CSV table of C-alpha atoms in Angstrom, one decimal:
chain,number,residue,atom,x,y,z
A,159,MET,CA,25.2,-19.2,0.9
A,160,VAL,CA,24.3,-16.6,-1.8
A,161,HIS,CA,26.4,-13.5,-1.7
A,162,LEU,CA,25.0,-10.0,-1.6
A,163,LYS,CA,25.9,-9.4,-5.3
A,164,ASP,CA,22.9,-11.7,-6.1
A,165,VAL,CA,20.4,-10.0,-3.8
A,166,LYS,CA,18.6,-8.5,-6.9
A,167,ASN,CA,18.0,-12.0,-8.1
A,168,GLN,CA,16.4,-13.1,-4.8
A,169,LEU,CA,12.9,-12.0,-5.8
A,170,PRO,CA,10.2,-14.5,-6.8
A,171,ASN,CA,10.3,-15.1,-10.6
A,172,GLU,CA,6.9,-13.4,-11.1
A,173,ILE,CA,7.8,-10.3,-9.1
A,174,LYS,CA,11.3,-10.1,-10.7
A,175,ALA,CA,9.6,-9.8,-14.1
A,176,LEU,CA,7.2,-7.1,-12.8
A,177,PHE,CA,10.1,-5.0,-11.4
A,178,SER,CA,11.3,-4.7,-15.0
A,179,GLU,CA,7.9,-4.3,-16.6
A,180,LEU,CA,6.7,-1.6,-14.2
A,181,LYS,CA,10.2,0.1,-14.2
A,182,VAL,CA,10.4,0.4,-10.4
A,183,THR,CA,14.0,1.5,-10.3
A,184,GLN,CA,13.4,4.2,-12.8
A,185,PHE,CA,10.7,5.8,-10.6
A,186,LEU,CA,13.2,5.7,-7.7
A,187,LYS,CA,15.6,7.8,-9.8
A,188,GLN,CA,12.7,10.2,-10.9
A,189,ALA,CA,11.9,10.8,-7.2
A,190,HIS,CA,15.6,11.7,-6.5
A,191,ILE,CA,16.0,8.8,-4.2
A,192,SER,CA,19.8,8.3,-4.2
A,193,LYS,CA,22.8,7.1,-2.4
A,194,GLN,CA,26.3,8.7,-2.6
A,195,LYS,CA,28.4,5.6,-2.3
A,196,GLY,CA,28.4,2.0,-1.4
A,197,TYR,CA,25.4,-0.2,-2.3
A,198,SER,CA,23.1,1.1,-5.0
A,199,VAL,CA,19.5,2.3,-4.3
A,200,ALA,CA,18.3,-0.6,-6.5
A,201,VAL,CA,20.0,-3.2,-4.3
A,202,LEU,CA,18.8,-1.7,-1.0
A,203,PHE,CA,15.2,-1.2,-2.2
A,204,THR,CA,15.1,-4.8,-3.6
A,205,PHE,CA,16.6,-6.2,-0.4
A,206,LEU,CA,13.9,-4.5,1.8
A,207,PHE,CA,11.2,-5.3,-0.7
A,208,SER,CA,12.0,-9.1,-0.6
A,209,LEU,CA,12.1,-9.4,3.2
A,210,VAL,CA,8.4,-10.2,3.6
A,211,PHE,CA,8.7,-13.1,1.1
A,212,LYS,CA,11.5,-14.6,3.2
A,213,GLY,CA,9.3,-14.5,6.3
A,214,LYS,CA,11.8,-12.5,8.3
A,215,THR,CA,12.2,-9.0,9.7
A,216,LEU,CA,15.0,-6.6,8.9
A,217,ASN,CA,16.7,-7.3,12.3
A,218,GLN,CA,16.4,-11.0,11.9
A,219,VAL,CA,18.2,-11.0,8.5
A,220,LEU,CA,21.0,-8.6,9.4
A,221,SER,CA,21.6,-9.9,12.9
A,222,GLY,CA,21.2,-13.6,12.2
A,223,ARG,CA,23.8,-16.1,11.0
A,224,GLU,CA,23.3,-14.9,7.4
A,225,GLY,CA,24.1,-11.3,8.4
A,226,ASP,CA,27.7,-11.4,7.2
A,227,GLN,CA,26.4,-12.1,3.6
A,228,TYR,CA,24.5,-8.7,3.5
A,229,MET,CA,25.2,-5.1,4.1
A,230,LYS,CA,25.6,-3.7,7.6
A,231,LYS,CA,22.6,-2.6,9.6
A,232,ASP,CA,23.8,1.0,9.7
A,233,THR,CA,24.0,1.1,5.9
A,234,VAL,CA,20.3,0.2,5.6
A,235,TYR,CA,19.0,2.5,8.4
A,236,ARG,CA,21.2,5.4,7.2
A,237,TRP,CA,19.5,5.2,3.8
A,238,MET,CA,16.0,4.7,5.3
A,239,ASN,CA,16.5,7.7,7.6
A,240,ASP,CA,17.8,10.0,4.8
A,241,PRO,CA,15.4,13.1,4.8
A,242,HIS,CA,16.2,14.0,1.2
A,243,ASN,CA,14.6,10.8,-0.2
A,244,ASN,CA,11.2,11.9,-1.7
A,245,TRP,CA,9.1,8.7,-1.0
A,246,ARG,CA,5.8,10.5,-1.7
A,247,LEU,CA,6.9,11.5,-5.2
A,248,PHE,CA,8.0,8.0,-5.9
A,249,LEU,CA,4.7,6.4,-4.8
A,250,LEU,CA,2.6,9.1,-6.6
A,251,ARG,CA,4.4,8.6,-9.9
A,252,PHE,CA,4.7,4.8,-9.7
A,253,SER,CA,1.0,4.4,-8.7
A,254,ALA,CA,-0.1,6.8,-11.5
A,255,SER,CA,1.8,4.7,-14.0
A,256,VAL,CA,0.2,1.5,-12.9
A,257,ILE,CA,-3.3,3.1,-12.9
A,258,GLU,CA,-2.7,4.1,-16.5
A,259,LYS,CA,-1.9,0.5,-17.3
A,260,LEU,CA,-5.1,-0.6,-15.6
A,261,HIS,CA,-7.2,1.6,-17.8
A,262,ALA,CA,-5.9,-0.3,-20.9
A,263,LEU,CA,-7.2,-3.6,-19.5
A,264,THR,CA,-10.8,-2.4,-19.0
A,265,ASP,CA,-13.7,-0.9,-20.9
A,266,THR,CA,-13.3,2.8,-20.6
A,267,LYS,CA,-17.1,3.4,-21.0
A,268,THR,CA,-18.3,1.1,-18.2
A,269,HIS,CA,-15.7,0.7,-15.5
A,270,LEU,CA,-15.5,2.8,-12.4
A,271,ARG,CA,-12.7,5.3,-11.5
A,272,THR,CA,-12.8,6.2,-7.9
A,273,LEU,CA,-10.5,7.6,-5.2
A,274,ILE,CA,-11.0,6.2,-1.8
A,275,LEU,CA,-10.1,8.0,1.4
A,276,ASP,CA,-9.8,6.4,4.8
A,277,ASP,CA,-7.6,6.1,7.8
A,278,SER,CA,-6.3,3.1,9.8
A,279,THR,CA,-4.2,2.5,13.0
A,280,PHE,CA,-0.4,2.4,12.8
A,281,TYR,CA,0.7,0.7,16.0
A,282,ARG,CA,4.1,1.5,17.7
A,283,ASN,CA,3.2,0.3,21.2
A,284,ARG,CA,6.7,-0.7,22.1
A,285,SER,CA,8.3,2.6,20.9
A,286,GLN,CA,9.0,5.5,23.1
A,287,GLU,CA,11.5,7.7,21.2
A,288,VAL,CA,9.9,7.9,17.7
A,289,PRO,CA,9.3,11.6,17.0
A,290,GLY,CA,5.6,12.6,16.8
A,291,LEU,CA,4.5,9.4,18.6
A,292,ALA,CA,1.1,9.9,20.2
A,293,ARG,CA,-1.5,8.2,22.3
A,294,LEU,CA,-4.6,7.5,20.2
A,295,TRP,CA,-7.8,5.5,20.3
A,296,ASP,CA,-8.6,2.4,18.2
A,297,HIS,CA,-12.4,2.6,17.5
A,298,ALA,CA,-12.5,-0.9,16.1
A,299,LEU,CA,-11.0,-2.6,19.2
A,300,LYS,CA,-12.2,0.1,21.7
A,301,GLN,CA,-8.8,0.5,23.2
A,302,GLY,CA,-6.0,3.0,23.3
A,303,TYR,CA,-2.6,2.6,21.6
A,304,LYS,CA,0.7,4.4,20.9
A,305,GLY,CA,1.4,5.2,17.3
A,306,TYR,CA,-0.1,7.2,14.4
A,307,ARG,CA,-3.2,7.5,12.2
A,308,MET,CA,-2.3,6.2,8.8
A,309,LEU,CA,-4.4,8.4,6.4
A,310,THR,CA,-4.5,6.7,3.0
A,311,LEU,CA,-5.7,7.7,-0.4
A,312,GLY,CA,-6.2,4.9,-3.0
A,313,PHE,CA,-7.6,4.3,-6.5
A,314,SER,CA,-10.1,1.6,-7.4
A,315,ASP,CA,-11.8,0.7,-10.6
A,316,GLY,CA,-14.0,-2.0,-9.0
A,317,TYR,CA,-11.4,-4.7,-9.8
A,318,SER,CA,-8.1,-3.6,-8.4
A,319,PHE,CA,-7.0,-1.3,-5.6
A,320,ILE,CA,-3.9,0.9,-5.9
A,321,PRO,CA,-2.6,2.9,-3.0
A,322,ILE,CA,-1.6,6.4,-4.1
A,323,ASP,CA,-0.6,8.5,-1.1
A,324,PHE,CA,-0.5,8.3,2.7
A,325,GLY,CA,0.4,10.3,5.8
A,326,LEU,CA,1.4,9.2,9.3
A,327,LEU,CA,-0.5,11.6,11.5
A,328,SER,CA,0.1,12.3,15.1
A,329,GLY,CA,-2.3,13.4,17.8
A,330,GLN,CA,-2.7,15.9,20.6
A,331,LYS,CA,-1.4,13.5,23.3
A,332,LYS,CA,2.2,13.2,22.1
A,333,VAL,CA,4.6,10.8,23.7
A,334,ASN,CA,7.6,12.4,22.0
A,335,GLN,CA,7.8,16.1,21.0
A,336,ALA,CA,11.2,15.8,19.4
A,337,ILE,CA,11.8,17.2,15.9
A,338,THR,CA,13.2,14.8,13.3
A,339,GLU,CA,15.5,17.0,11.2
A,340,LYS,CA,17.6,20.1,12.0
A,341,ASP,CA,17.3,21.2,8.4
A,342,GLN,CA,13.6,22.1,8.0
A,343,ARG,CA,14.0,22.6,4.2
A,344,THR,CA,14.3,18.8,3.5
A,345,VAL,CA,11.5,16.7,2.2
A,346,GLY,CA,11.5,14.6,5.4
A,347,ALA,CA,11.2,17.6,7.6
A,348,LYS,CA,8.2,18.9,5.7
A,349,ARG,CA,6.5,15.6,5.8
A,350,PHE,CA,7.0,15.4,9.6
A,351,LYS,CA,5.5,18.8,9.9
A,352,GLU,CA,2.5,17.5,8.1
A,353,SER,CA,1.9,14.9,10.8
A,354,SER,CA,0.7,17.6,13.2
A,355,GLN,CA,-1.9,19.0,10.8
A,356,LYS,CA,-5.7,18.3,10.9
A,357,MET,CA,-6.7,15.2,9.0
A,358,PRO,CA,-9.3,16.9,6.6
A,359,LYS,CA,-6.6,19.4,5.5
A,360,VAL,CA,-4.1,16.6,4.8
A,361,ALA,CA,-6.8,14.6,3.0
A,362,LEU,CA,-7.7,17.5,0.6
A,363,GLU,CA,-4.0,18.0,-0.2
A,364,MET,CA,-3.7,14.3,-1.0
A,365,VAL,CA,-6.6,14.4,-3.5
A,366,GLN,CA,-5.2,17.5,-5.1
A,367,ARG,CA,-1.8,15.9,-5.6
A,368,ALA,CA,-3.4,12.8,-7.1
A,369,LEU,CA,-5.4,15.0,-9.6
A,370,ASP,CA,-2.3,17.1,-10.4
A,371,GLN,CA,-0.4,13.8,-11.1
A,372,GLY,CA,-2.9,13.0,-13.8
A,373,ILE,CA,-4.9,10.3,-12.0
A,374,TYR,CA,-8.4,10.7,-13.3
A,375,ALA,CA,-11.4,9.7,-11.1
A,376,THR,CA,-15.0,10.7,-11.1
A,377,HIS,CA,-15.8,10.4,-7.3
A,378,VAL,CA,-14.1,10.4,-3.9
A,379,LEU,CA,-15.5,7.7,-1.6
A,380,MET,CA,-15.4,8.4,2.2
A,381,ASP,CA,-16.9,7.0,5.4
A,382,LYS,CA,-18.9,9.1,7.8
A,383,TRP,CA,-15.8,10.5,9.7
A,384,PHE,CA,-14.7,12.5,6.6
A,385,THR,CA,-18.1,13.3,5.0
A,386,SER,CA,-19.3,16.8,5.7
A,387,PRO,CA,-20.9,19.6,3.5
A,388,LYS,CA,-17.7,21.7,3.8
A,389,MET,CA,-15.5,18.8,2.7
A,390,MET,CA,-17.7,18.0,-0.2
A,391,ASP,CA,-17.8,21.6,-1.3
A,392,GLN,CA,-14.0,21.8,-1.3
A,393,LEU,CA,-13.7,18.6,-3.3
A,394,HIS,CA,-16.3,19.9,-5.7
A,395,GLU,CA,-14.2,23.0,-6.3
A,396,MET,CA,-11.3,20.7,-7.3
A,397,GLY,CA,-13.6,19.2,-10.0
A,398,ILE,CA,-14.4,15.9,-8.4
A,399,HIS,CA,-17.7,14.6,-6.9
A,400,THR,CA,-18.0,12.9,-3.5
A,401,ILE,CA,-20.0,9.9,-2.3
A,402,GLY,CA,-19.9,9.3,1.5
A,403,MET,CA,-21.7,7.9,4.5
A,404,VAL,CA,-23.5,10.6,6.6
A,405,LYS,CA,-23.6,10.9,10.4
A,406,ASN,CA,-27.0,11.2,11.9
A,407,GLY,CA,-25.9,14.3,13.9
A,408,LYS,CA,-26.7,17.9,14.3
A,409,THR,CA,-26.2,19.0,10.7
A,410,GLN,CA,-29.4,20.5,9.2
A,411,TYR,CA,-30.6,20.4,5.6
A,412,LEU,CA,-32.8,22.8,3.7
A,413,PHE,CA,-35.9,21.1,2.1
A,414,HIS,CA,-39.0,23.1,0.9
A,415,GLN,CA,-37.8,26.3,2.7
A,416,ARG,CA,-37.4,24.5,6.1
A,417,LEU,CA,-34.4,23.1,7.9
A,418,TYR,CA,-34.5,19.4,8.9
A,419,LYS,CA,-32.1,17.0,10.7
A,420,LEU,CA,-31.2,13.8,8.9
A,421,GLU,CA,-33.6,11.6,10.9
A,422,GLU,CA,-36.4,14.1,10.0
A,423,LEU,CA,-35.5,13.9,6.3
A,424,TYR,CA,-36.0,10.2,6.4
A,425,ALA,CA,-39.8,10.7,6.9
A,426,LYS,CA,-39.9,13.2,4.1
A,427,SER,CA,-37.9,11.2,1.5
A,428,THR,CA,-39.4,9.5,-1.5
A,429,LYS,CA,-39.8,5.7,-1.2
A,430,GLU,CA,-38.1,3.6,-3.9
A,431,TYR,CA,-39.6,0.2,-4.5
A,432,THR,CA,-36.7,-1.9,-5.6
A,433,GLN,CA,-35.4,-5.4,-4.8
A,434,GLU,CA,-32.2,-3.9,-3.4
A,435,ALA,CA,-31.3,-2.5,0.0
A,436,ILE,CA,-32.4,1.0,-1.0
A,437,ILE,CA,-35.3,2.5,1.0
A,438,SER,CA,-35.8,6.0,-0.2
A,439,SER,CA,-34.0,9.2,-1.5
A,440,ILE,CA,-34.2,13.0,-1.3
A,441,VAL,CA,-32.5,16.0,-2.8
A,442,VAL,CA,-31.7,18.8,-0.3
A,443,LYS,CA,-29.2,21.6,0.4
A,444,PRO,CA,-27.0,21.5,3.5
A,445,SER,CA,-27.4,24.6,5.7
A,446,SER,CA,-23.6,24.9,5.9
A,447,GLY,CA,-22.9,23.9,2.3
A,448,LYS,CA,-22.9,25.6,-1.2
A,449,ASN,CA,-24.2,22.8,-3.4
A,450,PRO,CA,-27.3,20.7,-3.3
A,451,VAL,CA,-26.9,17.0,-2.4
A,452,LYS,CA,-28.8,13.8,-2.9
A,453,ILE,CA,-29.2,11.5,0.2
A,454,VAL,CA,-30.1,7.9,-0.3
A,455,PHE,CA,-31.4,5.9,2.8
A,456,VAL,CA,-30.4,2.2,2.7
A,457,LYS,CA,-31.1,-0.8,5.0
A,458,ASN,CA,-28.8,-1.5,7.9
A,459,HIS,CA,-28.1,-5.2,7.7
A,460,ASN,CA,-26.6,-5.2,11.2
A,461,LYS,CA,-29.8,-3.8,12.7
A,462,LYS,CA,-33.1,-4.3,10.8
A,463,SER,CA,-34.9,-1.4,12.6
A,464,ALA,CA,-32.2,1.1,11.6
A,465,TRP,CA,-31.1,2.7,8.4
A,466,LEU,CA,-27.9,4.2,6.9
A,467,ALA,CA,-27.6,7.4,4.8
A,468,ILE,CA,-25.3,7.9,1.8
A,469,MET,CA,-24.8,11.4,0.4
A,470,THR,CA,-23.4,12.7,-2.9
A,471,ASP,CA,-23.2,16.0,-4.8
A,472,ASP,CA,-23.5,14.2,-8.1
A,473,LEU,CA,-27.2,14.6,-8.8
A,474,ASP,CA,-27.0,12.8,-12.1
A,475,LEU,CA,-26.4,9.5,-10.4
A,476,SER,CA,-29.4,7.2,-9.8
A,477,SER,CA,-29.8,5.7,-6.4
A,478,GLN,CA,-28.7,2.3,-7.7
A,479,GLU,CA,-25.6,3.7,-9.3
A,480,MET,CA,-24.8,5.7,-6.2
A,481,VAL,CA,-25.0,2.6,-3.9
A,482,LYS,CA,-23.1,0.4,-6.3
A,483,THR,CA,-20.2,3.0,-6.6
A,484,TYR,CA,-20.0,3.4,-2.8
A,485,SER,CA,-19.7,-0.3,-2.3
A,486,VAL,CA,-16.3,-0.1,-3.9
A,487,ARG,CA,-15.1,1.7,-0.8
A,488,TRP,CA,-14.6,-1.7,0.9
A,489,ASP,CA,-11.5,-2.2,-1.3
A,490,ILE,CA,-9.5,0.0,1.0
A,491,GLU,CA,-10.5,-2.1,4.0
A,492,THR,CA,-9.2,-5.3,2.4
A,493,PHE,CA,-6.0,-3.3,1.5
A,494,PHE,CA,-5.5,-2.4,5.2
A,495,LYS,CA,-6.1,-6.0,6.2
A,496,ALA,CA,-3.7,-7.4,3.6
A,497,SER,CA,-1.0,-4.8,4.4
A,498,LYS,CA,-1.0,-5.7,8.1
A,499,SER,CA,-1.6,-9.4,8.0
A,500,LEU,CA,0.5,-10.4,4.9
A,501,LEU,CA,2.9,-7.6,4.1
A,502,ASN,CA,4.2,-6.9,7.6
A,503,LEU,CA,3.1,-3.3,7.8
A,504,THR,CA,4.5,-1.8,11.2
A,505,LYS,CA,6.2,-5.2,12.1
A,506,GLU,CA,9.2,-5.3,9.9
A,507,THR,CA,11.5,-2.6,11.3
A,508,GLN,CA,12.4,-1.5,14.8
A,509,THR,CA,13.4,2.0,13.7
A,510,ARG,CA,13.1,5.0,15.9
A,511,HIS,CA,13.1,7.5,13.0
A,512,TYR,CA,10.0,9.0,11.5
A,513,GLN,CA,11.5,9.1,8.0
A,514,ALA,CA,12.4,5.4,8.1
A,515,LEU,CA,8.7,4.6,8.9
A,516,ILE,CA,7.7,6.6,5.8
A,517,CYS,CA,10.2,4.5,3.8
A,518,HIS,CA,9.0,1.2,5.3
A,519,THR,CA,5.3,2.1,4.6
A,520,THR,CA,6.1,3.1,1.0
A,521,ILE,CA,7.8,-0.2,0.4
A,522,VAL,CA,4.8,-2.1,1.8
A,523,PHE,CA,2.5,-0.1,-0.4
A,524,THR,CA,4.7,-1.0,-3.4
A,525,ARG,CA,4.5,-4.7,-2.6
A,526,TYR,CA,0.7,-4.4,-2.7
A,527,ILE,CA,0.7,-2.6,-6.0
A,528,LEU,CA,2.9,-5.3,-7.6
A,529,LEU,CA,0.8,-8.1,-6.2
A,530,SER,CA,-2.4,-6.3,-7.3
A,531,TRP,CA,-1.0,-5.8,-10.8
A,532,GLN,CA,0.2,-9.4,-11.1
A,533,GLN,CA,-3.3,-10.6,-10.1
A,534,ARG,CA,-5.0,-8.3,-12.5
A,535,CYS,CA,-2.9,-8.4,-15.7
A,536,ALA,CA,-3.4,-12.1,-16.3
A,537,ASN,CA,-6.9,-12.3,-14.7
A,538,ASP,CA,-5.3,-14.5,-12.1
A,539,GLU,CA,-7.8,-16.6,-10.2
A,540,ARG,CA,-5.6,-16.7,-7.1
A,541,THR,CA,-6.6,-14.4,-4.3
A,542,LEU,CA,-4.1,-11.8,-3.2
A,543,GLY,CA,-3.2,-13.9,-0.1
A,544,GLY,CA,-2.8,-17.1,-2.2
A,545,LEU,CA,-0.5,-15.3,-4.6
A,546,PHE,CA,1.5,-13.9,-1.7
A,547,TYR,CA,2.1,-17.3,-0.2
A,548,GLU,CA,3.1,-18.9,-3.5
A,549,LEU,CA,5.6,-16.1,-4.1
A,550,GLY,CA,7.0,-16.8,-0.6
A,551,ASP,CA,7.5,-20.4,-1.6
A,552,GLN,CA,9.4,-19.3,-4.7
A,553,ILE,CA,11.8,-17.3,-2.5
A,554,LYS,CA,12.6,-20.4,-0.5
A,555,GLU,CA,13.2,-22.4,-3.7
A,556,LEU,CA,15.5,-19.6,-5.0
A,557,ASP,CA,17.6,-19.6,-1.8
A,558,TRP,CA,18.7,-23.3,-2.0
A,559,SER,CA,18.8,-23.5,-5.8
A,560,ALA,CA,21.0,-20.4,-6.2
A,561,ALA,CA,23.2,-21.6,-3.4
A,562,LEU,CA,23.6,-25.0,-5.1
A,563,ILE,CA,24.4,-23.5,-8.5
A,564,GLU,CA,27.1,-21.3,-6.8
A,565,LEU,CA,28.6,-24.4,-5.2
A,566,VAL,CA,28.8,-26.1,-8.6
A,567,HIS,CA,30.4,-23.0,-10.0
A,568,ILE,CA,33.0,-22.9,-7.3
A,569,ILE,CA,33.9,-26.5,-7.9
A,570,GLN,CA,34.2,-25.8,-11.7
A,571,VAL,CA,36.5,-22.9,-11.0
A,572,VAL,CA,38.7,-25.0,-8.8
A,573,SER,CA,38.7,-27.7,-11.5
A,574,GLU,CA,39.9,-25.3,-14.2
A,575,GLU,CA,42.9,-24.2,-12.1
A,576,SER,CA,44.0,-27.8,-11.5
A,577,GLY,CA,46.1,-30.1,-13.6
A,578,LYS,CA,44.5,-31.9,-16.6
A,579,GLN,CA,44.3,-35.3,-14.8
A,580,LEU,CA,42.7,-33.8,-11.6
A,581,GLN,CA,40.4,-31.6,-13.8
A,582,ASP,CA,39.0,-34.6,-15.7
A,583,PHE,CA,38.4,-36.5,-12.4
A,584,ILE,CA,36.5,-33.6,-10.8
A,585,THR,CA,34.5,-33.0,-13.9
A,586,SER,CA,33.5,-36.7,-14.2
A,587,GLN,CA,32.6,-36.9,-10.5
A,588,LEU,CA,30.5,-33.7,-10.7
A,589,GLN,CA,28.7,-34.8,-13.8
A,590,HIS,CA,27.9,-38.2,-12.2
A,591,TRP,CA,26.5,-36.4,-9.2
A,592,VAL,CA,24.3,-34.2,-11.4
A,593,ASP,CA,23.1,-37.2,-13.3
A,594,THR,CA,22.0,-39.0,-10.1
A,595,LEU,CA,20.0,-36.0,-8.7
A,596,PRO,CA,16.2,-36.6,-8.3
A,597,HIS,CA,14.1,-35.4,-11.2
A,598,TYR,CA,12.2,-32.8,-9.1
A,599,ILE,CA,15.5,-31.1,-8.3
A,600,LYS,CA,16.6,-31.1,-11.9
A,601,ALA,CA,13.2,-29.5,-12.8
A,602,TYR,CA,14.0,-26.6,-10.4
A,603,LEU,CA,17.6,-26.4,-11.6
A,604,PRO,CA,17.6,-26.5,-15.4
A,605,ASN,CA,21.0,-24.8,-15.6
A,606,LEU,CA,22.7,-27.2,-13.2
A,607,VAL,CA,24.9,-29.0,-15.7
A,608,CYS,CA,28.6,-29.5,-16.2
A,609,GLU,CA,30.2,-28.5,-19.5
A,610,THR,CA,32.6,-31.0,-20.9
């Protein structure tokens, strides 16, 4: 069995190289994520990061038959629960660094630079004592659940998606009203306080933090839940344009000195005769907004008799450019799917602490960033899922190969401490065993040789 001292070497070869290339541990230090004694932050972070590739949860590893080879469960949870660890700062700086590297791989004149804002379910149905836990509604499955709304901000250039920031937001129907930290000055306490704020307010703060971090983007892409004249005006004041789907609701728009609802504007819009899904477009001013907007009506492929409306405050965009840019928003949906189906989001830990959920989610997002970068930097033809499964296979190979090498090393140490005659006998027998190994094992274990 491989001892804990080799945990940092238990990453897939490709990911191990990326840890060094992207300087993951350095960003942990920059975010003041520390530990006073015992195992280092690098060992704990790498251990948690590699769990998904082993196909096991944290409890399965630490409570199973291999548990005595690792740190105690309390050691891990105490570090995950630490309210002084600034996981938001780590993710912001790390993602900004990777995004800057992405710019170097693409044509700066033609590629997109967009921020994507959306929320997803964060299930904790079996929990009862997690602070801030609330009863919410899953609009996709049309059913209620216990948990949080995971508001996420990400970056996409049309090729790769990089998560930048997130918040686990509660609701009005709270299951647990407990406060996480006694000291309200800590980073963890402030982040928990954020969970009770309104989603649009948290979203605007996320965008502002990303821009302050130096992440450059031209547009924020949103679905109809977030898109409103007020939201677009606030983003416009930050210096960034918005493209979002529009609700066919009560909002009125000023056109030729008269107010119209969205469905009435459809009849007034200018037809566009193209081969694409675009039907028509119109420039208006929202009655509750400061800036004029352009609305493009497109075909609804789910219902031929209906239409959808996309709105932007960037009047310089053509209808085709507007629809093409908005199509990039789908990247965040594939990110949610991969995070939950492949990377064990919400499934890996049984913690009852809000700060530990923040830690767990940050590590899942870091996994996705490294996989996305690995796929991008070499123009990898493998899908993100295919790359993930191959890395999982590498972990299994590392487990038995590292254990075998350690076994040979132990035998060599025993041999060196024996008499000359016994030492020669052990060496010759070990060398004979190595020589008779199948070629496929030798290929995986190039260093498994005995020195004479």
